[in-house]
Amino acid sequence: WFAPYDKPILLVTHDRDEAAAAARVFARVGLDNTVGHLEGGINAWQEAGLPTAQTRWSNLGALPDGTTIIDVRAANEFEEGHVEGARNIFLGLLPEGDLPGKHEPIALICLTGDRSTVAASVLEQRGFTNLYNISGGMRAQED
């Protein structure tokens, strides 16, 4: 949903084989401008002293008062069960969704934490600064 079709893509992977596999998947959906991968992965990036960001992980009980919970799963998944009071904004539509202010606390949740991690990255790139990713997603809430 978010990769640019008109710009070169550099992959951050563990090795060349993983990069080649990812490039093939990208090409299948029309993202055929993969120009390479970061040798050494994210560790090499960090060792070079280049900037990184890290989203806070939390559980529902540890969120600050007034936190907006956004469930980024598809509507049918949300309807099958969700956290009380959560808003449903599908990940692919998140940038156009009804979001709180950029500095208000927002918790992101999905089934396992993968899509909510992507959601946090998308919001961080758009200037949101007070984000939490719910550890383990909805699966962790079932325990």
XYZ file of C-alpha atoms in Angstrom:
143
model
C 0.000 0.000 0.000
C 2.788 2.417 0.800
C 5.801 1.601 -1.359
C 6.387 4.188 -4.097
C 5.948 3.026 -7.679
C 7.916 5.977 -9.058
C 11.032 5.919 -6.833
C 13.966 3.522 -6.458
C 13.584 1.005 -3.641
C 16.469 -0.115 -1.434
C 15.671 -3.175 0.663
C 16.863 -3.719 4.221
C 17.300 -7.475 4.558
C 19.576 -9.928 6.322
C 21.305 -11.090 3.141
C 21.282 -11.053 -0.669
C 19.047 -14.124 -0.981
C 16.356 -12.532 1.182
C 16.660 -9.310 -0.854
C 16.294 -11.205 -4.134
C 13.180 -12.997 -2.842
C 11.661 -9.697 -1.677
C 12.451 -8.054 -5.034
C 10.595 -10.857 -6.844
C 7.530 -10.354 -4.625
C 7.656 -6.592 -5.208
C 7.915 -7.094 -8.986
C 4.779 -9.259 -8.961
C 2.769 -6.254 -7.775
C 4.415 -3.779 -10.153
C 7.161 -2.481 -7.870
C 10.008 -3.298 -10.220
C 12.403 -0.486 -9.339
C 14.302 -2.351 -6.614
C 17.886 -1.109 -6.928
C 19.593 -3.128 -4.208
C 19.760 -3.946 -0.544
C 21.598 -2.643 2.491
C 24.595 -4.920 2.935
C 24.696 -5.997 6.575
C 21.053 -5.077 7.197
C 19.880 -2.686 9.875
C 22.906 -3.505 12.043
C 25.208 -2.012 9.405
C 23.002 1.084 9.269
C 23.185 1.537 13.040
C 26.922 0.836 13.179
C 27.430 3.606 10.586
C 25.729 5.995 13.023
C 22.762 6.664 10.745
C 19.422 7.656 12.306
C 16.804 5.147 13.388
C 13.494 5.352 15.190
C 11.858 2.911 17.549
C 8.190 2.671 18.437
C 7.228 1.941 22.027
C 5.618 -1.418 22.709
C 2.950 -1.640 25.374
C 0.110 -3.734 26.638
C -3.409 -2.366 26.891
C -3.302 -2.009 30.666
C -0.208 0.196 30.606
C -1.460 2.828 28.141
C -1.760 6.444 29.311
C -5.259 7.779 30.003
C -6.911 9.203 26.913
C -5.045 6.984 24.441
C -6.906 6.402 21.166
C -6.753 2.733 20.165
C -6.735 2.134 16.417
C -7.260 -1.380 15.089
C -5.682 -1.573 11.619
C -7.210 -4.891 10.577
C -9.820 -5.324 7.853
C -13.429 -4.554 8.802
C -14.437 -8.237 8.864
C -11.599 -9.049 11.285
C -12.580 -6.123 13.492
C -16.213 -7.279 13.522
C -15.142 -10.749 14.704
C -13.763 -9.195 17.869
C -11.893 -6.102 18.967
C -10.758 -4.118 21.970
C -13.627 -2.173 23.532
C -13.547 1.450 22.387
C -11.097 0.841 19.531
C -11.560 2.572 16.185
C -11.197 0.520 13.034
C -9.080 2.134 10.324
C -7.794 -0.405 7.799
C -4.009 -0.192 7.406
C -4.192 0.638 3.686
C -6.461 3.605 4.437
C -4.704 4.784 7.584
C -3.183 7.998 6.163
C -6.665 9.189 5.141
C -8.341 7.995 8.351
C -9.895 10.027 11.144
C -6.822 10.336 13.345
C -6.216 12.284 16.550
C -3.632 15.082 16.678
C -0.021 14.272 15.875
C 1.081 14.508 19.500
C -1.898 12.727 21.108
C -1.298 9.172 22.401
C -2.288 6.526 19.861
C -2.085 2.754 20.345
C -2.061 0.552 17.260
C -3.278 -3.029 17.253
C -3.784 -5.827 14.726
C -3.893 -9.611 15.070
C -0.247 -10.278 15.995
C 1.631 -6.964 15.894
C 2.975 -7.092 12.335
C 0.489 -4.768 10.623
C 0.428 -2.426 13.600
C 4.222 -2.133 13.304
C 3.808 -1.016 9.689
C 1.054 1.365 10.800
C 3.356 2.925 13.386
C 6.031 3.440 10.748
C 3.543 5.081 8.387
C 2.342 7.448 11.099
C 5.881 8.230 12.268
C 6.784 9.236 8.713
C 3.820 11.610 8.798
C 4.955 13.299 12.016
C 3.020 11.424 14.713
C 5.124 11.338 17.866
C 3.206 9.580 20.653
C 2.653 6.044 19.366
C 2.374 2.661 21.048
C 2.292 -0.746 19.385
C 0.257 -3.307 21.343
C 2.514 -6.278 22.083
C 1.210 -9.482 20.542
C -1.887 -7.800 19.087
C -5.327 -9.335 19.527
C -3.852 -12.816 19.918
C -2.189 -11.706 23.151
C -5.528 -10.359 24.414
C -7.060 -13.836 24.132
C -4.698 -15.276 26.747
